[in-house]
Structure formats: C-alpha cells, structure tokens
Amino acid sequence: MRKSSQGVTVVALLADPDAPTEIARRMAQVLPARLARKSGQGRRFDVEVVSEPFTAGTEDLPTLTRRIMDRRRAERWDIVVALTDLPLHSHGHKLVVELSHEHGWALLSLPSLGGLRLRRRALRAVEETVLSLASQQATGTGGVPRHRSLGRFVSRLAPIHPGPIGEAETADLRYVVSGPRGYLRVLGGMVRANQPWRLVPGLSKALAAALATGAIATVNSTLWSLSEALSLPRLVIAMVGSVALMIGWLIVDAHLWHRSTDPSPEERKRTSLYNASTILTVGIGVIVCYAGLMVINLVWALFILNDRLFASVTRTPLHATEYWTLSWFVASIATVGGALGSGFESDEAVRAAAFSRREQDRRHMREDDGD
C-alpha cells in the first residue's frame, strides 16, 4: 500500500452500479472521520467512490480479485474495497468479505449482510476492513497475516465466521456465512437488492388492468351480494389464491425461474437460492400491489356507493364492515385481472421490474452460457 507524503491514506470504494454505489456514496460522507478517529496517531483518510460494473460477466472470485488488483495498481490507490450486490460463493460457502493485506484490497458481498439495517452493517464492515488493511501498512509487518481478525464486525454479525483459503489464492482473510441462519441472511439480502417494491410501478399494463378491473367490480351489484355472502375463510382463500396466481403467472410467463444445466451439488444449492429469492421478490411485490388495490378500492367505494341502493340489493346496511369486505373481495378480483394484464408486458419489462441491474446481467450471462 502507498501512503501519501501528506499523511493521507487514499481509500477507494469500487462499487457496482445502482444500490452498491448508493450505499458507497452515503458511506463516503461519514467514513473518513470515523476512520481517523479509530485509527489514531493523527492519520487521515481520503475516501473516493468509483462506480463501475466490475462484476460484469463473471461471478468467479479469482477473476474478480484480478480486476480489483488491476484497478488498484492503475489508479495507485492505497486501499480499495469493492462492493457488489451479487451473492458470491467460495469453497461451497456464501462469501461475506475477503481481504488481502499484502495487496491492499477487499471484496464485500452485500447480500451476505442481510436485508435489515444494510447500510449500518455495510458501514461497519467497510470500516473494520479498512482499519485492518491500514494497520498492516502502519506496522510495516511483512508476510501473510493468516490469524488476523475483524473482531467487532464478526461478533455483531453472527453467523459470520472465517472461511477456508486455498494456497494459491491472493486473499489472506475470508469470512463466510453458513447454516440455515446464513442462508436466510443471504436470501434476505438478495431480496433487498432486488427492491421488490419497484415491481408495481414497473408493470404499467398489469397495474392498469388491475385498477380497471377493481373499478368495474366495485360498482357491480352481483359482487355486492357475493361479498356479503362469503365467509371469512372464503375471503382469505380468495386472497391467497389470487396472490398465488399472479406470482405464478409472472414467474412462468416471464421465464423468471432459473434452471441450471450443471448437476453439481454446489450449483443446485445456488440455483435454489436464486429461485427462492425470485419467489420472495415477486411475492412481496404482489402483496404490496394487493394492499394498494385494497386501499384504492376502499376509497373508490366510499366515493361511488349509495347506501340505499346497496341495502336494497344486499338487504344489509352499508357500514364500515361492508366497505372493508367489498374492498377486500374486489382486491382479489382485481389482482387476477392484473395477472392477465401482465401477459401484455414483455419479459424484459418484468425482469427490469423484478430484479436489480446486476441480477439481470447475471441472468443474461447464464442464459448465454446455456446457449
């Protein structure tokens, strides 16, 4: 690593586009002061953010580390920490972070930090990583620090633990997650990276079909009587069925389900992880859509329904319970209409709404490899 003559350590945050870049930019606002305070000895840090798709076309760790090392040498950074929203694997484990104290670089896989408090966890991980790399320069020790630990980062983010490192690898410290808790942590991080709340505005044709279906169904007197006749279990069944139908339709029609031609156990685990994240991403997006339709239908019903006409048809006074029951039932019908409307969306539009840019690139890469 190089330390400038002014006593400033240059730290580069090399981030994939979209979410990693956004996290890195927020981090860069507070990281220099935090690093200076914790490193002591009057040391100063200059943090810069570089946004580029350094993971484009590959998930291979040796390839990624070579790219990171090449960028560090070309730019003459003291330390470079690369951030990606792709889930990475090493020796059958899900990678969290790996470092090379000798070469002054680190690679952080954000999904392994989980879906909750991601920015805070990422800041702590990068902070501990930079301090660990910088301490190697400050002490001037040589060799490979195989027993170096990130301490607080690991203890606060269990089930993270040290991972195996091959003799030919340039990394000298690696942390991974494993077990059921680790699986759920990575799965939550992948869903967070996909930002499922973007699904609804991203599918304009499906949303238009759902809103039109809901508006028409709300003023249909036959549905008034039907909503009053349905019991609570049947309303729940209608809700679950309509949500499941739309989830299944989107996944099948837009070819979101990933099938691997590699029969290895590691690839099967990876494929199941990607497909689980797809189901959760689409599922959360559809549930958000359902809740939105229910609220919109309720507002529409409050505006358009006449209590005397409703009572003459259903023989039930129009009170708050009737408004909610009708809006709930109509939301199920509108969701089915939205599922049919999504058939007019292109596969690319559905993928753009359901997945992050990195995940879309990864799927295109795998499809090209399969061809």
C-alpha positions as CSV (number, residue, x, y, z in Angstrom):
1,M,0.0,0.0,0.0
2,R,1.1,3.6,-0.6
3,K,0.7,6.3,2.0
4,S,1.0,9.8,0.6
5,S,3.6,12.3,1.8
6,Q,0.9,14.4,3.4
7,G,0.0,11.5,5.7
8,V,-3.3,10.8,3.9
9,T,-4.3,7.2,3.1
10,V,-6.3,7.1,-0.1
11,V,-9.3,4.6,0.1
12,A,-11.3,3.8,-2.9
13,L,-14.8,2.3,-2.7
14,L,-15.2,0.4,-6.0
15,A,-18.9,-0.2,-6.3
16,D,-21.2,-1.9,-8.7
17,P,-23.9,0.4,-10.2
18,D,-27.2,1.1,-8.5
19,A,-27.6,0.0,-4.9
20,P,-23.9,-0.6,-4.1
21,T,-23.0,2.8,-5.5
22,E,-25.7,4.5,-3.5
23,I,-24.5,2.8,-0.3
24,A,-20.9,3.7,-1.0
25,R,-21.7,7.4,-1.6
26,R,-23.6,7.6,1.7
27,M,-20.8,5.8,3.4
28,A,-18.1,8.1,2.0
29,Q,-19.7,11.1,3.8
30,V,-19.0,9.7,7.2
31,L,-16.2,7.2,6.7
32,P,-13.2,9.5,6.7
33,A,-14.0,10.9,10.2
34,R,-14.8,7.5,11.6
35,L,-11.6,6.0,10.3
36,A,-9.4,8.9,11.5
37,R,-11.0,8.7,15.0
38,K,-10.5,5.0,15.4
39,S,-7.1,4.7,13.7
40,G,-5.4,7.3,16.0
41,Q,-1.9,8.6,15.5
42,G,-3.2,11.6,13.6
43,R,-3.8,9.5,10.5
44,R,-6.2,10.9,7.8
45,F,-8.2,9.1,5.2
46,D,-9.4,10.3,1.8
47,V,-12.4,8.2,0.6
48,E,-13.5,8.3,-3.0
49,V,-16.3,6.4,-4.7
50,V,-15.8,4.8,-8.1
51,S,-19.0,3.3,-9.7
52,E,-18.3,0.7,-12.4
53,P,-19.6,-2.8,-13.1
54,F,-16.5,-4.7,-12.1
55,T,-18.5,-7.9,-11.7
56,A,-19.8,-7.8,-15.3
57,G,-19.8,-11.2,-17.0
58,T,-18.5,-13.2,-14.1
59,E,-19.0,-14.5,-10.6
60,D,-15.6,-16.1,-10.4
61,L,-13.7,-14.9,-7.4
62,P,-10.2,-15.2,-8.9
63,T,-11.3,-13.1,-11.9
64,L,-12.9,-10.5,-9.7
65,T,-9.8,-10.2,-7.5
66,R,-7.6,-9.8,-10.5
67,R,-9.9,-7.0,-11.7
68,I,-9.8,-5.3,-8.3
69,M,-6.0,-5.6,-8.1
70,D,-5.5,-4.2,-11.7
71,R,-7.7,-1.2,-10.9
72,R,-5.8,-0.5,-7.7
73,R,-2.4,-0.6,-9.5
74,A,-3.7,1.6,-12.3
75,E,-5.1,4.2,-10.0
76,R,-2.4,3.9,-7.3
77,W,-4.9,3.7,-4.5
78,D,-3.6,2.8,-1.1
79,I,-6.6,0.7,-0.3
80,V,-9.5,-0.4,-2.4
81,V,-12.7,-2.0,-1.1
82,A,-15.1,-3.4,-3.8
83,L,-18.8,-3.7,-3.1
84,T,-21.2,-5.8,-5.1
85,D,-24.9,-6.8,-4.7
86,L,-24.3,-10.2,-6.2
87,P,-24.2,-13.2,-3.9
88,L,-20.7,-14.7,-4.2
89,H,-19.5,-18.2,-3.2
90,S,-16.2,-19.6,-2.1
91,H,-15.4,-23.3,-1.4
92,G,-19.1,-24.1,-1.0
93,H,-19.8,-21.2,1.4
94,K,-21.5,-17.9,0.9
95,L,-18.9,-15.2,0.9
96,V,-19.2,-12.1,3.1
97,V,-15.9,-10.4,2.7
98,E,-12.3,-11.3,1.8
99,L,-9.2,-9.3,2.2
100,S,-5.6,-9.2,1.0
101,H,-3.4,-7.3,3.5
102,E,-0.4,-7.8,1.2
103,H,-2.1,-6.3,-1.8
104,G,-4.4,-3.8,0.0
105,W,-7.7,-4.8,-1.4
106,A,-11.0,-6.3,-0.1
107,L,-14.2,-7.6,-1.7
108,L,-17.6,-7.3,0.1
109,S,-20.8,-9.1,-1.0
110,L,-23.6,-7.0,0.3
111,P,-26.4,-9.7,0.3
112,S,-24.5,-11.7,2.9
113,L,-25.1,-8.8,5.3
114,G,-28.9,-9.5,5.2
115,G,-31.9,-7.4,4.3
116,L,-32.2,-5.4,7.5
117,R,-30.0,-2.4,8.6
118,L,-28.0,-3.0,5.5
119,R,-26.4,0.5,5.4
120,R,-25.3,0.3,9.0
121,R,-23.9,-3.2,8.6
122,A,-22.1,-2.3,5.4
123,L,-20.5,0.8,7.0
124,R,-19.3,-1.3,10.0
125,A,-17.9,-4.0,7.7
126,V,-16.1,-1.5,5.4
127,E,-14.8,0.4,8.5
128,E,-13.3,-2.7,10.1
129,T,-11.9,-3.9,6.8
130,V,-10.1,-0.6,6.0
131,L,-8.7,-0.4,9.6
132,S,-7.4,-3.9,9.3
133,L,-5.8,-3.2,5.9
134,A,-4.4,0.1,7.1
135,S,-2.9,-1.4,10.3
136,Q,-0.7,-3.7,8.1
137,Q,0.8,-0.6,6.5
138,A,1.2,1.2,9.8
139,T,3.1,-1.6,11.5
140,G,5.1,-2.4,8.4
141,T,5.0,-6.1,9.1
142,G,5.5,-8.5,6.2
143,G,4.1,-11.9,5.4
144,V,0.6,-13.1,5.3
145,P,-1.5,-12.4,8.5
146,R,-3.4,-15.6,8.5
147,H,-4.7,-15.1,12.0
148,R,-5.9,-11.5,11.7
149,S,-9.5,-10.9,12.7
150,L,-12.1,-8.3,12.1
151,G,-13.3,-8.6,15.7
152,R,-16.4,-6.4,16.2
153,F,-17.6,-7.0,12.6
154,V,-17.8,-10.7,13.2
155,S,-19.2,-10.7,16.7
156,R,-22.0,-8.4,15.8
157,L,-23.0,-10.1,12.6
158,A,-23.1,-13.8,13.6
159,P,-23.3,-16.4,11.9
160,I,-20.3,-15.0,10.1
161,H,-17.1,-17.0,10.6
162,P,-13.7,-17.4,9.0
163,G,-13.7,-19.4,5.8
164,P,-11.1,-21.6,4.1
165,I,-8.5,-20.1,1.8
166,G,-6.6,-22.0,-0.9
167,E,-2.8,-21.9,-1.1
168,A,-2.8,-20.3,-4.5
169,E,-5.3,-17.5,-3.6
170,T,-4.2,-13.9,-3.1
171,A,-6.7,-13.3,-0.2
172,D,-5.3,-13.9,3.3
173,L,-8.5,-13.5,5.3
174,R,-12.0,-14.5,4.4
175,Y,-15.4,-14.5,6.2
176,V,-18.4,-16.6,5.1
177,V,-21.9,-17.5,6.3
178,S,-23.3,-21.0,6.5
179,G,-26.1,-22.9,8.0
180,P,-29.9,-22.1,8.0
181,R,-29.3,-18.6,9.5
182,G,-26.7,-17.8,7.0
183,Y,-29.0,-19.0,4.2
184,L,-31.8,-16.8,5.4
185,R,-29.4,-13.8,5.8
186,V,-28.2,-14.1,2.2
187,L,-31.7,-14.7,0.9
188,G,-32.9,-11.5,2.7
189,G,-30.0,-9.6,1.2
190,M,-30.8,-10.8,-2.3
191,V,-34.5,-9.8,-2.0
192,R,-33.4,-6.4,-0.6
193,A,-31.1,-5.9,-3.6
194,N,-33.9,-6.6,-6.0
195,Q,-36.1,-3.9,-4.3
196,P,-39.4,-5.7,-4.7
197,W,-41.4,-2.6,-4.0
198,R,-40.4,-1.4,-7.6
199,L,-42.5,-4.3,-9.1
200,V,-45.8,-2.5,-9.0
201,P,-44.9,0.8,-10.8
202,G,-42.6,-1.2,-13.2
203,L,-45.6,-3.2,-14.6
204,S,-47.8,-0.5,-16.0
205,K,-50.0,-2.7,-18.1
206,A,-50.7,-5.1,-15.3
207,L,-51.4,-2.2,-12.9
208,A,-53.8,-0.6,-15.4
209,A,-55.7,-3.9,-15.9
210,A,-55.9,-4.3,-12.1
211,L,-57.2,-0.8,-11.5
212,A,-59.8,-1.1,-14.3
213,T,-61.0,-4.5,-13.0
214,G,-61.3,-3.1,-9.5
215,A,-63.2,0.0,-10.6
216,I,-65.7,-2.1,-12.6
217,A,-66.1,-4.8,-9.9
218,T,-66.8,-2.2,-7.2
219,V,-70.0,-1.0,-8.9
220,N,-71.2,-4.5,-9.8
221,S,-74.3,-5.3,-7.7
222,T,-73.8,-9.0,-8.1
223,L,-70.4,-8.7,-6.4
224,W,-72.0,-6.7,-3.6
225,S,-74.3,-9.7,-2.8
226,L,-71.4,-12.1,-3.2
227,S,-69.1,-10.2,-0.9
228,E,-71.8,-10.2,1.8
229,A,-72.4,-13.9,1.4
230,L,-68.8,-15.0,1.6
231,S,-67.5,-16.1,5.0
232,L,-64.1,-15.0,6.3
233,P,-62.3,-18.3,5.4
234,R,-63.5,-17.9,1.8
235,L,-62.4,-14.3,1.6
236,V,-58.9,-15.5,2.8
237,I,-58.9,-18.3,0.3
238,A,-59.8,-15.8,-2.5
239,M,-57.0,-13.5,-1.4
240,V,-54.3,-16.3,-1.2
241,G,-55.4,-17.8,-4.4
242,S,-55.3,-14.5,-6.4
243,V,-51.9,-13.6,-5.0
244,A,-50.5,-17.1,-5.7
245,L,-52.0,-16.9,-9.2
246,M,-50.3,-13.6,-10.0
247,I,-46.9,-14.8,-8.5
248,G,-47.0,-18.0,-10.6
249,W,-48.1,-16.2,-13.7
250,L,-45.4,-13.6,-13.6
251,I,-42.7,-16.2,-12.9
252,V,-43.8,-18.6,-15.6
253,D,-44.9,-16.1,-18.3
254,A,-41.7,-14.0,-18.0
255,H,-39.4,-17.1,-17.6
256,L,-38.1,-15.9,-14.2
257,W,-37.5,-19.5,-13.0
258,H,-33.8,-20.4,-13.2
259,R,-32.8,-23.9,-14.4
260,S,-29.2,-25.0,-14.2
261,T,-27.6,-27.5,-16.5
262,D,-24.8,-28.1,-14.0
263,P,-25.6,-31.1,-11.9
264,S,-23.1,-30.3,-9.2
265,P,-24.4,-30.0,-5.6
266,E,-23.0,-26.5,-5.2
267,E,-24.7,-25.3,-8.4
268,R,-28.0,-26.9,-7.2
269,K,-27.8,-25.0,-3.9
270,R,-27.0,-21.8,-5.8
271,T,-29.9,-22.3,-8.2
272,S,-32.3,-23.0,-5.3
273,L,-31.1,-19.8,-3.6
274,Y,-31.8,-17.7,-6.8
275,N,-35.2,-19.2,-7.3
276,A,-36.2,-18.7,-3.6
277,S,-35.2,-15.0,-4.0
278,T,-37.3,-14.8,-7.1
279,I,-40.4,-16.2,-5.3
280,L,-39.9,-13.8,-2.4
281,T,-39.2,-10.8,-4.6
282,V,-42.2,-11.3,-6.8
283,G,-44.3,-12.3,-3.8
284,I,-43.5,-9.2,-1.8
285,G,-44.2,-7.0,-4.9
286,V,-47.6,-8.7,-5.5
287,I,-48.6,-8.3,-1.8
288,V,-47.7,-4.6,-2.0
289,C,-49.9,-4.4,-5.1
290,Y,-52.7,-6.2,-3.4
291,A,-52.6,-3.9,-0.4
292,G,-52.6,-0.9,-2.7
293,L,-55.5,-2.2,-4.6
294,M,-57.5,-2.7,-1.4
295,V,-56.9,0.8,-0.3
296,I,-57.8,2.3,-3.7
297,N,-60.9,0.1,-4.0
298,L,-62.0,1.3,-0.5
299,V,-61.6,5.0,-1.5
300,W,-63.5,4.4,-4.7
301,A,-66.3,2.6,-2.8
302,L,-66.5,5.4,-0.3
303,F,-66.9,7.8,-3.2
304,I,-69.3,5.9,-5.5
305,L,-71.5,3.6,-3.5
306,N,-75.0,4.6,-2.4
307,D,-76.1,3.2,0.9
308,R,-79.8,2.9,0.0
309,L,-79.1,1.1,-3.3
310,F,-76.6,-1.2,-1.6
311,A,-79.1,-2.0,1.1
312,S,-81.8,-2.7,-1.4
313,V,-79.6,-5.2,-3.2
314,T,-77.9,-6.9,-0.3
315,R,-80.6,-6.3,2.4
316,T,-77.6,-5.2,4.6
317,P,-76.9,-1.6,5.7
318,L,-73.8,-0.1,4.3
319,H,-71.4,0.3,7.2
320,A,-67.6,0.2,7.7
321,T,-67.6,-3.6,7.8
322,E,-69.4,-3.8,4.4
323,Y,-66.9,-1.3,2.8
324,W,-63.9,-3.3,4.0
325,T,-65.4,-6.7,3.0
326,L,-66.3,-5.4,-0.5
327,S,-62.9,-3.8,-1.0
328,W,-61.1,-6.9,0.2
329,F,-63.0,-9.2,-2.2
330,V,-62.6,-6.7,-5.1
331,A,-58.9,-6.6,-4.5
332,S,-58.7,-10.3,-5.1
333,I,-60.6,-10.0,-8.3
334,A,-58.5,-7.0,-9.4
335,T,-55.3,-9.0,-8.7
336,V,-56.5,-11.7,-11.1
337,G,-57.2,-9.0,-13.7
338,G,-53.7,-7.7,-13.1
339,A,-52.2,-11.1,-13.6
340,L,-54.0,-11.3,-17.0
341,G,-52.8,-7.8,-17.9
342,S,-49.2,-8.7,-17.1
343,G,-49.3,-11.0,-20.1
344,F,-49.1,-7.9,-22.3
345,E,-45.8,-7.0,-20.6
346,S,-42.6,-8.0,-22.3
347,D,-40.2,-10.4,-20.5
348,E,-37.6,-7.7,-20.3
349,A,-40.1,-5.3,-18.7
350,V,-41.0,-7.9,-16.0
351,R,-37.3,-8.7,-15.3
352,A,-36.4,-5.0,-15.1
353,A,-39.2,-4.5,-12.6
354,A,-38.4,-7.6,-10.5
355,F,-34.6,-7.7,-10.4
356,S,-31.7,-5.3,-9.8
357,R,-29.4,-4.4,-12.7
358,R,-26.7,-6.8,-11.5
359,E,-29.2,-9.7,-11.2
360,Q,-30.4,-9.0,-14.7
361,D,-26.9,-9.1,-16.0
362,R,-26.2,-12.3,-14.2
363,R,-29.2,-14.0,-15.7
364,H,-28.3,-12.8,-19.2
365,M,-24.8,-14.2,-18.7
366,R,-26.1,-17.6,-17.5
367,E,-28.6,-17.8,-20.4
368,D,-25.7,-17.0,-22.9
369,D,-23.6,-19.8,-21.2
370,G,-26.5,-22.2,-21.5
371,D,-26.9,-21.4,-25.2
